[in-house]
Amino acid sequence: MSIRPVDRQSLATPTLEGAGVHLHRAFGFHDPKRHDPFLLFDDFRGDHPGDYAGGFPWHPHRGIETITYVLAGSVDHGDSLGNAGRLKAGDVQWMTAGSGILHQEMPKGNAQGQMHGFQLWANLPRDLKMTTPRYQDVKSRDIPEILEDDGTVVKVITGNFWGRSGPVDGIAADPLYLDIYVPPLRRKTFPIDTRRKAFAYVFEGAGKFADASDPRGVLLEKEVRGEEVNIRDLSGNRTLIQFGKGDEVAVQAGPDGLRFLLVAGAPIQEPVAWHGPIVMNTAEELRTAMAELRNGTFIKPAH
């Protein structure tokens, strides 16, 4: 087994989206090849309604899939096909925009006013760009949860992991999407298909991932507890970790434990023409999409 080195580490950057929603963007709108098949990843969270109440009013999508995972609060959604619903804490929605959809997403806080969720965009290959739109709404209770003897917890949202299969299926990128908690000072390794690109996103606690300059990829317990290692050297809240090649990811949690998303997908390796929420293969296809938005032919009949 070979541990994947850390190719790059960065903090998500504050961004305003929708009708003034405060969020942090880990990646997006730059080099689509870097994370292929994924295009964008946003972490939206706030302790006050003013941070998110404006939501994401009606907007189009074509040529992609969006994956929304809610941790706190809820998200009301509706679309041009007549679908409507509410995602609650722990729920997941996987929307295949395909040939085109108009929808809105309106976050709401919990009893304490807190709201937290993630949205990941996955690209669609050329032959599925204009597929019929569809939704997969998954309730928290239907997401398999693996509890290890050492206290490690893995929620399998999609893909196959440690003998469990996530409830979301039929996704073009054939992704692995895990929500992982590692207890304080525990060292763990997680297998990843060598053919897939992978990233981790830390959102609670801190830890150390394998690094090309650190063959062990972990800290000794005495190093974490002692003065030899500054806790600021660990990867913490809102940190994106991009991995190189290998067939497993190694991590050791810091003194407060570590919770992160681990996401991997098979690269599509096709040209990307991208404008806002529409992602196609050519500039001509983008122009067609924009013209259809203007003339009212963007939404296609089901086929």
Coordinates of C-alpha atoms in Angstrom, one line a residue, residues 23-300:
L23 CA -19.7 31.2 2.6
H24 CA -16.2 29.9 2.2
R25 CA -15.1 28.5 -1.1
A26 CA -12.4 25.8 -1.1
F27 CA -12.1 25.7 -4.9
G28 CA -13.9 26.7 -8.0
F29 CA -13.9 28.9 -11.2
H30 CA -10.2 28.6 -11.7
D31 CA -8.4 25.5 -13.1
P32 CA -11.1 22.8 -13.6
K33 CA -8.4 20.2 -14.5
R34 CA -7.0 20.3 -11.0
H35 CA -10.0 18.7 -9.3
D36 CA -11.5 16.8 -12.3
P37 CA -14.3 15.5 -12.1
F38 CA -15.2 18.1 -9.4
L39 CA -15.6 21.8 -10.2
L40 CA -16.5 23.7 -7.1
F41 CA -16.8 23.2 -3.3
D42 CA -18.5 25.6 -0.9
D43 CA -18.8 25.5 2.9
F44 CA -21.8 27.7 3.9
R45 CA -22.3 28.2 7.6
G46 CA -23.4 30.9 9.9
D47 CA -24.6 31.6 13.4
H48 CA -27.0 34.4 12.5
P49 CA -29.8 34.5 9.9
G50 CA -28.2 37.6 8.3
D51 CA -25.4 35.3 7.1
Y52 CA -27.6 33.1 5.0
A53 CA -31.3 34.2 5.0
G54 CA -31.2 35.6 1.5
G55 CA -30.4 32.2 0.2
F56 CA -30.0 31.2 -3.5
P57 CA -33.0 32.5 -5.4
W58 CA -34.0 31.1 -8.8
H59 CA -31.0 30.3 -11.0
P60 CA -30.2 27.8 -13.8
H61 CA -27.9 24.8 -14.1
R62 CA -26.9 22.7 -17.0
G63 CA -24.2 20.1 -17.6
I64 CA -23.3 19.4 -14.0
E65 CA -24.5 17.6 -10.8
T66 CA -24.7 19.4 -7.4
I67 CA -24.4 17.6 -4.1
T68 CA -25.8 19.4 -1.0
Y69 CA -25.0 18.0 2.4
V70 CA -26.7 19.7 5.4
L71 CA -25.2 19.5 8.9
A72 CA -27.2 22.1 10.8
G73 CA -30.4 23.9 10.1
S74 CA -32.3 23.1 6.9
V75 CA -32.5 24.0 3.2
D76 CA -35.9 24.4 1.4
H77 CA -35.7 23.8 -2.4
G78 CA -37.9 24.0 -5.4
D79 CA -37.5 23.8 -9.1
S80 CA -39.0 24.4 -12.6
L81 CA -40.1 20.8 -12.8
G82 CA -42.4 21.2 -9.8
N83 CA -40.2 19.4 -7.3
A84 CA -40.1 20.9 -3.8
G85 CA -38.8 19.7 -0.4
R86 CA -36.7 20.4 2.7
L87 CA -33.3 19.0 3.5
K88 CA -32.7 18.7 7.3
A89 CA -29.6 18.2 9.3
G90 CA -27.8 15.1 8.1
D91 CA -29.7 14.9 4.8
V92 CA -28.2 14.9 1.3
Q93 CA -29.5 15.9 -2.1
W94 CA -27.8 14.9 -5.3
M95 CA -29.2 16.9 -8.3
T96 CA -28.3 16.0 -11.8
A97 CA -29.0 19.2 -13.8
G98 CA -28.3 17.5 -17.1
S99 CA -30.1 19.4 -20.0
G100 CA -31.2 22.2 -17.7
I101 CA -33.1 23.1 -14.6
L102 CA -34.1 26.3 -12.8
H103 CA -34.2 26.0 -9.0
Q104 CA -33.8 27.8 -5.7
E105 CA -32.3 26.8 -2.4
M106 CA -33.3 28.7 0.8
P107 CA -31.3 28.0 4.0
K108 CA -32.9 28.2 7.4
G109 CA -31.2 28.1 10.8
N110 CA -31.9 25.7 13.7
A111 CA -33.4 26.8 17.0
Q112 CA -30.1 28.5 17.9
G113 CA -30.0 30.3 14.5
Q114 CA -27.1 28.1 13.2
M115 CA -26.9 26.9 9.7
H116 CA -24.2 24.7 8.1
G117 CA -23.9 22.8 4.9
F118 CA -21.7 22.0 1.9
Q119 CA -22.2 22.0 -1.8
L120 CA -20.0 20.2 -4.3
W121 CA -20.3 20.5 -8.0
A122 CA -19.4 17.4 -10.2
N123 CA -19.0 17.6 -13.9
L124 CA -20.9 15.6 -16.4
P125 CA -19.2 13.9 -19.4
R126 CA -20.1 15.0 -22.9
D127 CA -22.6 12.2 -23.5
L128 CA -24.6 13.0 -20.4
K129 CA -24.5 16.8 -20.6
M130 CA -28.1 16.9 -21.9
T131 CA -29.5 14.0 -20.0
T132 CA -32.9 14.4 -18.3
P133 CA -32.6 16.2 -14.9
R134 CA -33.3 14.2 -11.8
Y135 CA -33.0 14.3 -8.0
Q136 CA -31.9 11.9 -5.3
D137 CA -32.9 13.1 -1.9
V138 CA -31.5 11.0 1.0
K139 CA -32.5 11.2 4.6
S140 CA -29.9 11.1 7.3
R141 CA -31.3 7.8 8.7
D142 CA -30.5 6.1 5.4
I143 CA -26.8 7.0 5.3
P144 CA -24.7 4.1 6.5
E145 CA -22.6 4.9 9.5
I146 CA -19.5 2.8 10.4
L147 CA -18.3 2.9 14.0
E148 CA -14.8 1.5 14.7
D149 CA -13.7 0.1 18.0
D150 CA -11.3 3.1 18.4
G151 CA -14.1 5.6 18.1
T152 CA -13.6 6.5 14.4
V153 CA -16.9 7.2 12.7
V154 CA -17.4 7.1 8.9
K155 CA -20.7 8.1 7.2
V156 CA -20.8 6.7 3.6
I157 CA -22.8 9.1 1.5
T158 CA -21.8 7.6 -1.8
G159 CA -19.5 4.9 -3.0
N160 CA -18.3 1.6 -1.4
F161 CA -16.2 1.8 1.7
W162 CA -15.3 -0.8 4.3
G163 CA -18.0 -3.1 3.1
R164 CA -20.8 -0.5 3.2
S165 CA -22.4 1.2 0.2
G166 CA -23.8 4.8 0.2
P167 CA -27.4 5.3 -0.8
V168 CA -26.7 7.7 -3.7
D169 CA -26.0 5.9 -6.9
G170 CA -25.9 6.2 -10.7
I171 CA -23.6 9.2 -10.5
A172 CA -21.4 9.8 -13.6
A173 CA -18.2 10.6 -11.7
D174 CA -18.6 7.3 -9.7
P175 CA -17.5 9.2 -6.6
L176 CA -16.6 8.3 -3.0
Y177 CA -18.0 10.8 -0.5
L178 CA -17.3 10.2 3.2
D179 CA -17.9 12.2 6.4
I180 CA -15.2 11.0 8.8
Y181 CA -14.5 11.6 12.5
V182 CA -11.2 10.5 14.0
P183 CA -10.9 10.7 17.8
P184 CA -8.1 12.6 19.5
L185 CA -4.5 11.5 18.7
R186 CA -5.7 8.5 16.7
R187 CA -3.9 7.5 13.6
K188 CA -6.0 6.1 10.7
T189 CA -5.5 5.1 7.1
F190 CA -8.4 5.1 4.6
P191 CA -8.2 3.3 1.2
I192 CA -8.7 5.3 -2.0
D193 CA -8.8 3.9 -5.6
T194 CA -5.5 4.8 -7.2
R195 CA -7.4 5.9 -10.4
R196 CA -9.3 8.6 -8.6
K197 CA -8.4 12.1 -7.7
A198 CA -9.0 12.8 -4.0
F199 CA -9.3 15.7 -1.6
A200 CA -10.1 16.1 2.1
Y201 CA -11.8 19.1 3.7
V202 CA -11.4 19.7 7.4
F203 CA -14.3 21.3 9.2
E204 CA -13.9 20.4 12.9
G205 CA -10.8 19.9 15.0
A206 CA -7.4 19.5 13.5
G207 CA -4.9 16.9 12.4
K208 CA -1.9 16.0 10.3
F209 CA -2.2 14.3 6.9
A210 CA 0.6 12.4 5.1
D211 CA 3.0 14.8 3.5
A212 CA 5.7 14.3 0.9
S213 CA 8.3 15.8 3.3
D214 CA 7.2 13.5 6.2
P215 CA 7.3 9.9 5.2
R216 CA 5.6 8.8 8.4
G217 CA 2.7 11.0 7.5
V218 CA 1.8 11.2 11.2
L219 CA 2.8 12.7 14.5
L220 CA 3.8 10.7 17.6
E221 CA 1.5 11.2 20.5
K222 CA 4.3 12.7 22.6
E223 CA 4.9 15.3 19.8
V224 CA 1.3 16.4 19.8
R225 CA 1.2 16.6 23.6
G226 CA 4.6 18.2 24.0
E227 CA 6.1 21.5 22.9
E228 CA 7.8 20.1 19.9
V229 CA 4.8 20.6 17.7
N230 CA 2.7 23.8 17.5
I231 CA -1.0 23.0 17.1
R232 CA -1.0 25.7 14.4
D233 CA 1.1 23.3 12.3
L234 CA -1.9 20.9 12.0
S235 CA -4.5 21.2 9.3
G236 CA -7.6 22.8 10.9
N237 CA -11.0 24.3 10.2
R238 CA -11.8 25.1 6.6
T239 CA -8.6 23.5 5.2
L240 CA -8.6 21.8 1.8
I241 CA -6.0 19.0 1.4
Q242 CA -5.3 17.9 -2.1
F243 CA -3.6 14.5 -2.5
G244 CA -1.2 13.0 -5.0
K245 CA -1.2 9.5 -6.2
G246 CA -1.4 6.4 -4.0
D247 CA -4.0 3.9 -2.7
E248 CA -4.6 5.2 0.9
V249 CA -4.8 8.4 2.9
A250 CA -3.1 8.6 6.2
V251 CA -4.1 11.0 9.0
Q252 CA -3.6 11.5 12.7
A253 CA -6.0 13.6 14.7
G254 CA -4.8 16.3 17.0
P255 CA -5.7 16.7 20.7
D256 CA -9.3 17.7 20.0
G257 CA -10.0 15.1 17.3
L258 CA -10.6 15.7 13.6
R259 CA -13.7 15.7 11.4
F260 CA -13.4 16.0 7.6
L261 CA -14.9 15.1 4.3
L262 CA -13.0 12.7 2.1
V263 CA -14.0 12.9 -1.6
A264 CA -12.7 11.1 -4.6
G265 CA -13.8 10.7 -8.2
A266 CA -12.6 9.4 -11.6
P267 CA -11.4 12.2 -13.9
I268 CA -13.5 12.8 -17.0
Q269 CA -10.6 14.4 -18.9
E270 CA -12.7 16.4 -21.4
P271 CA -12.6 20.1 -22.4
V272 CA -14.5 22.4 -20.0
A273 CA -16.4 25.6 -21.1
W274 CA -17.8 27.2 -18.0
H275 CA -19.9 30.3 -17.3
G276 CA -21.5 30.6 -13.9
P277 CA -23.8 27.7 -13.2
I278 CA -23.5 26.2 -16.7
V279 CA -20.7 23.9 -17.7
M280 CA -20.4 22.5 -21.2
N281 CA -17.6 21.3 -23.5
T282 CA -17.4 24.2 -26.0
A283 CA -17.9 27.9 -26.1
E284 CA -20.6 27.4 -28.8
E285 CA -22.6 25.1 -26.4
L286 CA -22.3 27.9 -23.8
R287 CA -23.7 30.5 -26.2
T288 CA -26.5 28.1 -27.1
A289 CA -27.4 27.7 -23.4
M290 CA -27.4 31.5 -22.8
A291 CA -29.6 32.1 -25.9
E292 CA -32.0 29.5 -24.7
L293 CA -32.2 31.1 -21.3
R294 CA -33.1 34.4 -23.0
N295 CA -35.7 32.9 -25.4
G296 CA -37.4 30.6 -22.9
T297 CA -36.3 27.2 -24.4
F298 CA -33.7 26.3 -21.7
I299 CA -35.9 23.7 -20.0
K300 CA -36.2 20.6 -22.2

